[in-house]
């Protein structure tokens, strides 16, 4: 059971809930961990179709999903996915990388560049490619898988923190840009999730299923933000609440 989330409906006058039953979803990074859990749960909740994006489609093993070759840092593959998946009305941006390195103590800025390329620019490339498709499909919805490190810093993982903070800011901006076409954009934050990416870390973790449930519950309710664990809920509450639009708008 997930904790009570910090949740805000979109837009301020109350968007109707996004119906997961009958949805057509594309999940990036869907061959394992959180991404695979997203495809499984979407089908369990009645989605009509789940495309599973992965750099190597042969690694997609979840029954009932449709593998798609997709490296979010490759513009040609992003464009090809958009051409193939023109019926998508739910885009789940899950693909990401985690080098667990500091900003100054690393031997170079290469890790920081790679994390920004995937976690920020890859996610942005997917939203840019699919925004017109979502618009044609009654607005639809976008999920962006973020982190508690979107809004708190941990110096040993400074490069990842920076990439997720940038991705959170981008998410809040594209939400405003897509509001006029009725696209719901939901940011999902949590602490560590028990996946291959974090297996070497002896720290508290939640399961991929808990993360996915928090994300899909929020989207189904038309909410712009979901916090998947208690630690993240506490950290988020320490921040000043950001309005959907700035006070001068």
Coordinates of N, CA and C in Angstrom, one line a residue:
X1 N 0.9 -1.2 0.0 CA 0.0 0.0 0.0 C 0.9 1.2 0.0
X2 N 0.6 2.2 -0.9 CA 1.5 3.4 -1.0 C 1.0 4.4 0.0
X3 N 1.9 5.3 0.5 CA 1.5 6.4 1.4 C 0.7 7.4 0.7
X4 N 0.0 8.3 1.5 CA -0.7 9.4 0.9 C 0.2 10.2 0.1
X5 N 0.0 10.5 -1.2 CA 0.9 11.2 -2.0 C 0.6 12.7 -2.0
X6 N 1.6 13.5 -2.2 CA 1.4 15.0 -2.5 C 0.8 15.0 -3.9
X7 N -0.4 15.4 -4.0 CA -1.0 15.3 -5.4 C -1.7 16.7 -5.7
X8 N -1.7 17.0 -6.9 CA -2.4 18.2 -7.4 C -3.0 17.9 -8.7
X9 N -4.3 18.2 -8.8 CA -5.0 18.0 -10.0 C -4.6 18.9 -11.1
X10 N -4.8 18.5 -12.4 CA -4.4 19.3 -13.5 C -5.6 19.4 -14.5
X11 N -5.9 20.6 -15.0 CA -5.4 21.9 -14.6 C -6.2 22.3 -13.4
X12 N -6.0 23.6 -12.9 CA -6.6 24.0 -11.7 C -8.1 23.9 -11.6
X13 N -8.8 23.9 -12.8 CA -10.2 23.8 -12.7 C -10.7 22.3 -12.8
X14 N -9.7 21.4 -12.7 CA -10.0 20.0 -12.6 C -10.2 19.2 -13.9
X15 N -9.1 18.6 -14.3 CA -9.1 17.8 -15.5 C -9.8 16.5 -15.2
X16 N -10.5 15.9 -16.1 CA -11.1 14.6 -15.9 C -10.0 13.6 -15.8
X17 N -10.2 12.5 -15.1 CA -9.2 11.4 -15.0 C -8.9 10.8 -16.3
X18 N -7.6 10.4 -16.4 CA -7.1 9.8 -17.7 C -7.5 8.3 -17.6
X19 N -8.2 7.7 -18.5 CA -8.7 6.3 -18.4 C -7.6 5.4 -18.8
X20 N -7.1 4.6 -17.9 CA -6.1 3.6 -18.2 C -6.7 2.4 -19.0
X21 N -7.9 2.1 -18.7 CA -8.6 1.0 -19.5 C -8.8 1.5 -20.9
X22 N -8.3 0.7 -21.9 CA -8.3 1.0 -23.3 C -7.2 1.9 -23.8
X23 N -6.3 2.3 -22.9 CA -5.2 3.2 -23.3 C -4.2 2.4 -24.2
X24 N -3.5 3.2 -25.0 CA -2.4 2.7 -25.8 C -1.1 3.4 -25.3
X25 N -0.2 2.6 -24.7 CA 0.9 3.2 -24.0 C 2.2 2.8 -24.7
X26 N 3.2 3.7 -24.6 CA 4.6 3.4 -24.9 C 5.4 3.6 -23.7
X27 N 6.2 2.6 -23.3 CA 7.1 2.7 -22.1 C 8.5 2.6 -22.6
X28 N 9.3 3.6 -22.2 CA 10.7 3.5 -22.6 C 11.5 2.8 -21.5
X29 N 12.6 2.2 -21.9 CA 13.4 1.4 -20.9 C 12.6 0.3 -20.3
X30 N 11.8 -0.4 -21.2 CA 10.8 -1.4 -20.7 C 11.2 -2.8 -20.6
X31 N 12.5 -3.1 -20.8 CA 12.9 -4.5 -20.8 C 13.2 -5.1 -19.4
X32 N 13.2 -4.2 -18.4 CA 13.5 -4.7 -17.0 C 13.0 -3.7 -16.0
X33 N 13.1 -4.1 -14.7 CA 12.9 -3.2 -13.6 C 11.6 -2.4 -13.7
X34 N 11.6 -1.1 -13.5 CA 10.4 -0.3 -13.4 C 9.7 -0.3 -14.8
X35 N 10.4 -0.3 -15.9 CA 9.8 -0.2 -17.2 C 9.0 -1.5 -17.4
X36 N 9.5 -2.6 -17.1 CA 8.8 -3.9 -17.3 C 7.6 -3.9 -16.4
X37 N 7.7 -3.4 -15.1 CA 6.6 -3.4 -14.2 C 5.5 -2.5 -14.8
X38 N 5.9 -1.4 -15.4 CA 4.9 -0.5 -16.0 C 4.1 -1.2 -17.1
X39 N 4.7 -1.9 -18.0 CA 4.0 -2.6 -19.1 C 3.1 -3.7 -18.5
X40 N 3.6 -4.4 -17.5 CA 2.7 -5.5 -16.9 C 1.5 -4.9 -16.2
X41 N 1.7 -3.8 -15.4 CA 0.6 -3.2 -14.7 C -0.4 -2.5 -15.6
X42 N 0.1 -1.9 -16.7 CA -0.8 -1.3 -17.6 C -1.7 -2.3 -18.3
X43 N -1.2 -3.5 -18.7 CA -2.1 -4.5 -19.2 C -3.0 -5.0 -18.2
X44 N -2.5 -5.2 -16.9 CA -3.4 -5.7 -15.9 C -4.6 -4.7 -15.6
X45 N -4.3 -3.4 -15.8 CA -5.4 -2.4 -15.6 C -6.2 -2.2 -16.8
X46 N -6.0 -3.0 -17.8 CA -7.0 -2.9 -19.0 C -6.5 -2.1 -20.2
X47 N -5.2 -1.7 -20.2 CA -4.7 -1.0 -21.4 C -4.9 -1.9 -22.6
X48 N -5.2 -1.3 -23.7 CA -5.5 -2.0 -25.0 C -4.2 -2.5 -25.6
X49 N -3.1 -1.7 -25.4 CA -1.8 -2.1 -26.0 C -0.7 -1.4 -25.2
X50 N 0.4 -2.1 -25.1 CA 1.6 -1.6 -24.5 C 2.8 -1.8 -25.3
X51 N 3.4 -0.8 -25.9 CA 4.6 -0.9 -26.6 C 5.8 -0.8 -25.6
X52 N 6.8 -1.7 -25.8 CA 7.9 -1.7 -24.8 C 9.2 -1.3 -25.5
X53 N 9.6 -0.1 -25.3 CA 10.8 0.4 -25.9 C 12.1 -0.1 -25.2
X54 N 13.1 -0.6 -26.0 CA 14.3 -1.0 -25.5 C 15.4 -0.9 -26.6
X55 N 16.6 -0.7 -26.1 CA 17.7 -0.6 -27.1 C 17.8 -1.9 -27.9
X56 N 17.6 -3.0 -27.2 CA 17.6 -4.3 -27.9 C 16.3 -5.0 -27.6
X57 N 15.4 -4.9 -28.7 CA 14.0 -5.5 -28.5 C 14.0 -6.9 -28.1
X58 N 15.0 -7.7 -28.4 CA 15.0 -9.1 -28.0 C 15.1 -9.3 -26.5
X59 N 15.4 -8.3 -25.7 CA 15.5 -8.4 -24.3 C 14.1 -8.1 -23.6
X60 N 13.1 -7.8 -24.4 CA 11.8 -7.5 -23.9 C 11.1 -8.9 -23.8
X61 N 10.8 -9.3 -22.5 CA 10.3 -10.6 -22.3 C 8.9 -10.7 -21.7
X62 N 8.3 -9.5 -21.4 CA 7.0 -9.5 -20.8 C 5.9 -9.9 -21.8
X63 N 5.1 -10.9 -21.4 CA 4.1 -11.4 -22.3 C 3.1 -10.3 -22.7
X64 N 2.7 -10.3 -23.9 CA 1.6 -9.4 -24.3 C 2.0 -8.0 -24.8
X65 N 3.3 -7.7 -24.6 CA 3.7 -6.3 -25.0 C 4.3 -6.4 -26.4
X66 N 4.4 -5.2 -27.0 CA 5.0 -5.1 -28.4 C 6.4 -4.4 -28.3
X67 N 7.4 -5.2 -28.5 CA 8.8 -4.6 -28.5 C 9.0 -3.6 -29.6
X68 N 9.7 -2.5 -29.2 CA 10.1 -1.4 -30.1 C 11.6 -1.1 -29.9
X69 N 12.3 -1.1 -31.0 CA 13.7 -0.7 -30.9 C 13.8 0.8 -30.5
X70 N 14.4 1.1 -29.4 CA 14.3 2.5 -29.0 C 15.5 2.9 -28.0
X71 N 16.4 3.7 -28.5 CA 17.4 4.3 -27.7 C 17.0 5.8 -27.7
X72 N 16.6 6.3 -26.6 CA 16.0 7.7 -26.5 C 17.1 8.8 -26.9
X73 N 18.3 8.4 -26.9 CA 19.4 9.4 -27.3 C 19.7 9.3 -28.8
X74 N 19.0 8.5 -29.5 CA 19.2 8.4 -31.0 C 18.0 9.0 -31.7
X75 N 18.2 10.2 -32.3 CA 17.1 10.9 -33.0 C 16.3 10.0 -34.0
X76 N 17.1 9.2 -34.8 CA 16.4 8.4 -35.8 C 15.5 7.3 -35.2
X77 N 15.9 6.7 -34.1 CA 15.1 5.7 -33.4 C 13.9 6.4 -32.7
X78 N 14.1 7.5 -32.2 CA 12.9 8.2 -31.6 C 11.9 8.6 -32.7
X79 N 12.4 9.1 -33.8 CA 11.4 9.4 -34.9 C 10.8 8.1 -35.5
X80 N 11.5 7.0 -35.6 CA 10.9 5.8 -36.0 C 9.9 5.3 -35.1
X81 N 10.1 5.4 -33.8 CA 9.1 5.0 -32.8 C 7.8 5.8 -32.9
X82 N 8.0 7.1 -33.1 CA 6.8 8.0 -33.3 C 6.0 7.6 -34.6
X83 N 6.7 7.2 -35.6 CA 6.1 6.8 -36.9 C 5.3 5.5 -36.7
X84 N 5.9 4.6 -35.9 CA 5.3 3.3 -35.7 C 4.1 3.3 -34.7
X85 N 4.3 4.2 -33.7 CA 3.3 4.1 -32.6 C 2.4 5.3 -32.6
X86 N 1.8 5.6 -33.7 CA 0.9 6.7 -33.8 C -0.4 6.7 -33.1
X87 N -0.7 5.5 -32.5 CA -1.9 5.4 -31.7 C -1.7 5.6 -30.2
X88 N -0.5 6.0 -29.8 CA -0.2 6.1 -28.4 C -1.0 7.3 -27.8
X89 N -1.6 7.1 -26.6 CA -2.2 8.2 -25.9 C -1.6 8.3 -24.4
X90 N -0.6 7.4 -24.1 CA 0.1 7.5 -22.8 C 1.5 7.2 -23.1
X91 N 2.4 8.2 -22.8 CA 3.8 8.1 -23.0 C 4.5 8.0 -21.6
X92 N 5.2 6.9 -21.4 CA 5.8 6.7 -20.1 C 7.3 6.8 -20.3
X93 N 7.9 7.9 -19.8 CA 9.3 8.2 -19.9 C 10.0 7.6 -18.7
X94 N 10.5 6.3 -18.9 CA 11.1 5.6 -17.8 C 12.6 5.4 -18.0
X95 N 13.1 5.4 -19.3 CA 14.5 5.2 -19.6 C 15.4 6.2 -18.8
X96 N 16.4 5.7 -18.2 CA 17.4 6.5 -17.5 C 18.6 5.8 -17.2
X97 N 19.7 6.5 -16.9 CA 21.0 5.9 -16.5 C 21.4 6.6 -15.2
X98 N 22.2 5.8 -14.4 CA 22.7 6.3 -13.1 C 24.1 5.8 -12.9
X99 N 25.1 6.8 -12.9 CA 26.5 6.5 -12.8 C 27.0 6.6 -11.4
X100 N 26.2 7.2 -10.5 CA 26.5 7.2 -9.0 C 27.8 7.9 -8.8
X101 N 28.1 9.0 -9.5 CA 29.3 9.7 -9.3 C 29.2 11.2 -8.9
X102 N 30.3 11.8 -8.3 CA 30.2 13.1 -7.9 C 30.5 14.1 -9.1
X103 N 30.2 15.4 -8.8 CA 30.4 16.4 -9.9 C 31.9 16.7 -10.0
X104 N 32.6 16.9 -8.8 CA 34.0 17.4 -8.9 C 35.0 16.3 -8.7
X105 N 34.6 15.2 -8.0 CA 35.5 14.1 -7.8 C 35.7 13.1 -8.9
X106 N 34.8 13.2 -9.9 CA 34.9 12.3 -11.1 C 36.1 12.7 -11.9
X107 N 36.7 11.7 -12.6 CA 37.9 12.0 -13.4 C 37.6 13.0 -14.6
X108 N 36.3 13.0 -15.0 CA 35.9 13.9 -16.1 C 34.5 14.3 -16.0
X109 N 33.9 15.0 -16.9 CA 32.5 15.3 -16.9 C 31.7 14.3 -17.8
X110 N 32.4 13.3 -18.2 CA 31.7 12.3 -19.1 C 30.4 11.7 -18.5
X111 N 30.5 11.3 -17.2 CA 29.3 10.7 -16.6 C 28.2 11.7 -16.6
X112 N 28.5 13.0 -16.2 CA 27.5 14.0 -16.2 C 26.8 14.2 -17.5
X113 N 27.7 14.2 -18.6 CA 27.1 14.4 -19.9 C 26.2 13.3 -20.3
X114 N 26.6 12.0 -20.0 CA 25.8 10.9 -20.4 C 24.5 10.9 -19.6
X115 N 24.5 11.2 -18.4 CA 23.2 11.2 -17.6 C 22.3 12.4 -18.1
X116 N 22.9 13.5 -18.4 CA 22.1 14.6 -19.0 C 21.5 14.2 -20.4
X117 N 22.3 13.5 -21.2 CA 21.9 13.1 -22.5 C 20.7 12.2 -22.5
X118 N 20.7 11.2 -21.5 CA 19.6 10.3 -21.4 C 18.4 10.8 -20.5
X119 N 18.8 11.2 -19.3 CA 17.7 11.6 -18.3 C 17.0 12.9 -18.7
X120 N 17.7 13.8 -19.3 CA 17.1 15.1 -19.7 C 16.8 15.1 -21.1
X121 N 17.8 15.1 -22.0 CA 17.5 15.3 -23.4 C 16.8 14.2 -24.1
X122 N 17.1 12.9 -23.6 CA 16.3 11.8 -24.2 C 14.9 11.9 -23.9
X123 N 14.6 12.2 -22.6 CA 13.2 12.4 -22.2 C 12.5 13.5 -23.0
X124 N 13.2 14.6 -23.1 CA 12.7 15.8 -23.9 C 12.4 15.4 -25.3
X125 N 13.4 14.6 -25.9 CA 13.2 14.2 -27.3 C 12.0 13.4 -27.5
X126 N 11.7 12.5 -26.5 CA 10.5 11.6 -26.6 C 9.2 12.5 -26.5
X127 N 9.2 13.4 -25.6 CA 8.0 14.3 -25.5 C 7.8 15.1 -26.7
X128 N 8.9 15.7 -27.2 CA 8.7 16.5 -28.5 C 8.2 15.6 -29.6
X129 N 8.7 14.4 -29.7 CA 8.2 13.5 -30.9 C 6.8 13.1 -30.7
X130 N 6.3 12.9 -29.5 CA 5.0 12.3 -29.2 C 3.9 13.4 -28.9
X131 N 4.3 14.6 -28.6 CA 3.3 15.6 -28.3 C 2.3 15.8 -29.4
X132 N 2.7 15.8 -30.7 CA 1.6 15.9 -31.7 C 0.7 14.7 -31.8
X133 N 1.3 13.5 -31.5 CA 0.5 12.3 -31.5 C -0.5 12.3 -30.4
X134 N -0.1 12.7 -29.2 CA -1.0 12.8 -28.1 C -2.1 13.9 -28.3
X135 N -1.7 15.0 -29.0 CA -2.7 16.0 -29.3 C -3.8 15.5 -30.2
X136 N -3.4 14.6 -31.2 CA -4.4 14.1 -32.1 C -5.2 13.0 -31.4
X137 N -4.7 12.4 -30.3 CA -5.4 11.4 -29.6 C -6.0 11.9 -28.3
X138 N -6.7 13.0 -28.5 CA -7.5 13.6 -27.4 C -6.7 14.1 -26.2
X139 N -5.5 14.4 -26.5 CA -4.6 15.0 -25.4 C -3.7 14.0 -24.8
X140 N -4.3 12.9 -24.2 CA -3.5 11.9 -23.7 C -2.8 12.3 -22.4
X141 N -1.7 11.6 -22.1 CA -1.0 11.8 -20.9 C 0.5 11.4 -21.0
X142 N 1.3 12.0 -20.2 CA 2.8 11.8 -20.2 C 3.2 11.5 -18.7
X143 N 3.9 10.4 -18.5 CA 4.5 10.2 -17.2 C 6.0 10.4 -17.4
X144 N 6.6 11.1 -16.4 CA 8.1 11.3 -16.4 C 8.6 10.7 -15.1
X145 N 9.4 9.6 -15.2 CA 10.0 9.0 -14.0 C 11.1 9.8 -13.5
X146 N 11.0 10.4 -12.3 CA 12.0 11.2 -11.7 C 12.5 10.6 -10.4
X147 N 12.8 11.4 -9.4 CA 13.5 10.9 -8.3 C 13.4 11.9 -7.1
X148 N 13.6 11.4 -5.9 CA 13.7 12.4 -4.8 C 14.9 13.3 -5.0
X149 N 15.9 12.8 -5.8 CA 17.0 13.7 -6.1 C 16.7 14.7 -7.1
X150 N 15.5 14.8 -7.6 CA 15.1 15.9 -8.4 C 15.1 17.2 -7.6
X151 N 14.8 17.1 -6.3 CA 14.7 18.3 -5.5 C 15.5 18.3 -4.2
X152 N 16.3 17.3 -3.9 CA 17.3 17.3 -2.9 C 18.7 16.9 -3.5
X153 N 19.8 17.2 -2.9 CA 21.1 16.9 -3.4 C 21.8 15.9 -2.5
X154 N 22.6 15.0 -3.2 CA 23.4 14.1 -2.4 C 24.7 14.1 -3.2
X155 N 25.7 14.7 -2.6 CA 27.0 15.0 -3.3 C 27.7 13.8 -3.9
X156 N 27.7 12.6 -3.3 CA 28.3 11.5 -4.0 C 27.7 11.1 -5.3
X157 N 26.4 11.5 -5.5 CA 25.7 11.2 -6.7 C 25.3 12.5 -7.4
X158 N 26.2 13.5 -7.4 CA 25.9 14.8 -7.9 C 25.5 14.9 -9.3
X159 N 26.1 14.1 -10.2 CA 25.8 14.1 -11.6 C 24.3 13.7 -11.8
X160 N 23.9 12.6 -11.1 CA 22.6 12.1 -11.3 C 21.6 13.1 -10.7
X161 N 21.9 13.7 -9.6 CA 21.0 14.7 -9.0 C 20.8 15.8 -9.9
X162 N 21.9 16.3 -10.6 CA 21.7 17.4 -11.5 C 20.9 17.1 -12.7
X163 N 21.0 15.8 -13.2 CA 20.2 15.4 -14.3 C 18.7 15.3 -14.0
X164 N 18.4 14.8 -12.8 CA 17.0 14.7 -12.4 C 16.4 16.0 -12.1
X165 N 17.2 16.9 -11.5 CA 16.7 18.3 -11.2 C 16.3 19.0 -12.5
X166 N 17.2 18.8 -13.5 CA 17.0 19.4 -14.8 C 15.7 18.8 -15.4
X167 N 15.6 17.5 -15.3 CA 14.4 16.8 -15.9 C 13.1 17.2 -15.2
X168 N 13.2 17.5 -13.9 CA 12.0 17.9 -13.2 C 11.6 19.3 -13.7
X169 N 12.5 20.2 -13.8 CA 12.2 21.6 -14.3 C 11.7 21.5 -15.8
X170 N 12.3 20.6 -16.6 CA 11.7 20.4 -18.0 C 10.3 19.9 -17.9
X171 N 10.0 19.0 -17.0 CA 8.7 18.4 -16.9 C 7.7 19.5 -16.6
X172 N 8.0 20.3 -15.6 CA 7.1 21.4 -15.2 C 6.8 22.4 -16.4
X173 N 7.9 22.6 -17.2 CA 7.7 23.5 -18.3 C 6.9 22.9 -19.4
X174 N 7.1 21.7 -19.8 CA 6.4 21.1 -20.9 C 4.9 20.9 -20.5
X175 N 4.7 20.7 -19.2 CA 3.3 20.6 -18.7 C 2.5 21.9 -19.1
X176 N 3.1 23.0 -18.9 CA 2.5 24.3 -19.3 C 2.3 24.4 -20.8
X177 N 3.3 24.0 -21.6 CA 3.3 24.1 -23.0 C 2.2 23.1 -23.6
X178 N 2.0 22.0 -22.9 CA 1.0 21.0 -23.5 C -0.4 21.2 -22.9
X179 N -0.6 22.1 -22.0 CA -1.9 22.3 -21.3 C -3.0 22.6 -22.3
X180 N -2.7 23.5 -23.3 CA -3.7 23.9 -24.2 C -4.3 22.7 -25.1
X181 N -3.5 21.7 -25.3 CA -4.0 20.5 -26.0 C -4.5 19.5 -25.1
X182 N -4.6 19.8 -23.8 CA -5.3 18.9 -22.9 C -4.4 17.7 -22.5
X183 N -3.1 17.8 -22.6 CA -2.2 16.7 -22.2 C -1.8 16.8 -20.7
X184 N -2.1 15.7 -20.0 CA -1.7 15.6 -18.6 C -0.3 15.2 -18.6
X185 N 0.5 15.9 -17.7 CA 1.9 15.6 -17.6 C 2.2 15.3 -16.1
X186 N 2.5 14.1 -15.7 CA 2.7 13.7 -14.3 C 4.1 13.3 -14.0
X187 N 4.7 14.0 -13.0 CA 6.0 13.7 -12.5 C 5.9 12.7 -11.4
X188 N 6.8 11.7 -11.4 CA 6.8 10.7 -10.4 C 8.1 10.7 -9.7
X189 N 8.1 10.8 -8.4 CA 9.4 10.9 -7.6 C 9.4 9.8 -6.6
X190 N 10.6 9.3 -6.3 CA 10.8 8.3 -5.2 C 12.2 8.3 -4.8
X191 N 12.5 7.6 -3.7 CA 13.8 7.2 -3.3 C 14.3 6.0 -4.2
X192 N 15.1 5.2 -3.6 CA 15.7 4.1 -4.4 C 14.6 3.0 -4.6
X193 N 14.6 2.5 -5.8 CA 13.8 1.4 -6.2 C 14.6 0.2 -6.4
X194 N 14.1 -1.0 -6.0 CA 14.8 -2.2 -6.1 C 14.9 -2.8 -7.5
X195 N 15.9 -2.4 -8.2 CA 16.1 -2.8 -9.6 C 17.6 -3.2 -9.8
X196 N 17.9 -3.6 -11.0 CA 19.3 -3.9 -11.4 C 20.2 -2.7 -11.2
X197 N 19.7 -1.5 -11.4 CA 20.5 -0.3 -11.4 C 20.9 0.0 -9.9
X198 N 20.2 -0.5 -8.9 CA 20.5 -0.2 -7.6 C 20.9 -1.4 -6.7
X199 N 21.1 -2.5 -7.4 CA 21.4 -3.8 -6.7 C 22.6 -3.7 -5.8
X200 N 23.6 -2.9 -6.1 CA 24.8 -2.9 -5.3 C 24.7 -2.0 -4.1
X201 N 23.6 -1.3 -4.0 CA 23.4 -0.3 -2.9 C 22.7 -0.9 -1.7
X202 N 23.3 -1.0 -0.6 CA 22.7 -1.5 0.6 C 21.9 -0.4 1.4
X203 N 20.8 0.0 0.8 CA 20.0 1.1 1.4 C 18.6 0.7 1.2
X204 N 17.7 1.3 2.0 CA 16.2 1.0 1.9 C 15.7 1.3 0.5
X205 N 14.9 0.4 0.0 CA 14.3 0.5 -1.4 C 12.9 0.1 -1.4
X206 N 12.1 0.6 -2.3 CA 10.8 0.2 -2.6 C 10.8 -0.7 -3.8
X207 N 9.7 -1.5 -4.0 CA 9.7 -2.4 -5.2 C 9.2 -1.6 -6.4
X208 N 9.6 -2.1 -7.6 CA 9.1 -1.4 -8.8 C 7.6 -1.3 -8.8
X209 N 6.9 -2.3 -8.3 CA 5.4 -2.4 -8.3 C 4.8 -1.2 -7.5
X210 N 5.4 -0.9 -6.3 CA 5.0 0.2 -5.5 C 5.1 1.5 -6.3
X211 N 6.3 1.7 -7.0 CA 6.5 2.9 -7.8 C 5.5 3.0 -8.9
X212 N 5.3 1.9 -9.6 CA 4.4 2.0 -10.7 C 2.9 2.2 -10.3
X213 N 2.5 1.6 -9.2 CA 1.2 1.8 -8.7 C 0.9 3.3 -8.4
X214 N 1.9 4.0 -7.7 CA 1.8 5.4 -7.4 C 1.7 6.2 -8.6
X215 N 2.5 5.9 -9.7 CA 2.5 6.6 -10.9 C 1.1 6.5 -11.6
X216 N 0.6 5.3 -11.8 CA -0.6 5.0 -12.5 C -1.8 5.5 -11.8
X217 N -1.8 5.4 -10.4 CA -2.9 5.9 -9.7 C -3.0 7.4 -9.9
X218 N -1.9 8.1 -9.9 CA -1.9 9.6 -10.1 C -2.4 9.9 -11.5
X219 N -1.9 9.3 -12.5 CA -2.4 9.6 -13.9 C -3.9 9.3 -14.0
X220 N -4.3 8.2 -13.4 CA -5.8 7.8 -13.5 C -6.6 8.8 -12.8
X221 N -6.1 9.5 -11.8 CA -6.9 10.6 -11.1 C -6.6 12.0 -11.7
X222 N -5.8 12.1 -12.8 CA -5.6 13.4 -13.4 C -4.7 14.3 -12.5
X223 N -3.7 13.7 -11.9 CA -2.8 14.4 -11.0 C -1.5 14.7 -11.6
X224 N -0.8 15.8 -11.3 CA 0.4 16.2 -11.9 C 1.6 15.7 -11.2
X225 N 1.5 15.2 -10.0 CA 2.7 14.7 -9.2 C 2.3 13.6 -8.3
X226 N 3.2 12.6 -8.2 CA 3.1 11.5 -7.3 C 4.4 11.2 -6.6
X227 N 4.3 11.0 -5.3 CA 5.4 10.7 -4.5 C 5.3 9.3 -4.0
X228 N 6.2 8.4 -4.3 CA 6.0 7.0 -4.2 C 6.4 6.4 -2.8
X229 N 7.1 7.2 -2.0 CA 7.5 6.6 -0.7 C 7.5 7.7 0.3
X230 N 7.6 7.3 1.6 CA 7.5 8.3 2.7 C 8.7 9.3 2.7
X231 N 9.9 8.8 2.4 CA 11.0 9.7 2.4 C 10.8 10.9 1.4
X232 N 10.4 10.5 0.2 CA 10.2 11.5 -0.8 C 9.1 12.4 -0.4
X233 N 8.0 11.9 0.2 CA 6.9 12.8 0.7 C 7.4 13.8 1.6
X234 N 8.3 13.4 2.6 CA 8.9 14.3 3.5 C 9.7 15.4 2.9
X235 N 10.6 14.9 2.0 CA 11.5 15.9 1.3 C 10.7 16.9 0.5
X236 N 9.7 16.4 -0.2 CA 9.0 17.3 -1.1 C 8.2 18.4 -0.3
X237 N 7.8 18.0 0.9 CA 7.0 18.9 1.8 C 7.9 20.0 2.3
X238 N 9.2 19.8 2.3 CA 10.2 20.8 2.7 C 10.3 22.0 1.7
X239 N 9.9 21.7 0.5 CA 10.0 22.7 -0.6 C 8.8 23.6 -0.6
X240 N 9.0 24.9 -1.0 CA 7.9 25.7 -1.2 C 7.1 25.1 -2.4
X241 N 5.8 25.1 -2.3 CA 4.9 24.5 -3.3 C 5.0 25.4 -4.6
X242 N 5.2 24.8 -5.7 CA 5.3 25.5 -7.0 C 3.9 25.5 -7.6
X243 N 3.3 26.6 -7.9 CA 2.0 26.6 -8.6 C 2.1 26.1 -10.0
X244 N 0.9 25.8 -10.5 CA 0.8 25.3 -11.9 C 1.3 26.4 -12.8
X245 N 1.0 27.6 -12.5 CA 1.5 28.7 -13.3 C 2.1 29.8 -12.4
X246 N 3.1 30.5 -12.9 CA 3.7 31.6 -12.0 C 2.6 32.6 -11.6
X247 N 2.8 33.3 -10.5 CA 1.8 34.2 -10.0 C 1.6 35.4 -10.9
X248 N 2.6 35.7 -11.8 CA 2.4 36.9 -12.7 C 1.6 36.5 -14.0
X249 N 1.3 35.2 -14.2 CA 0.7 34.8 -15.4 C -0.8 35.0 -15.3

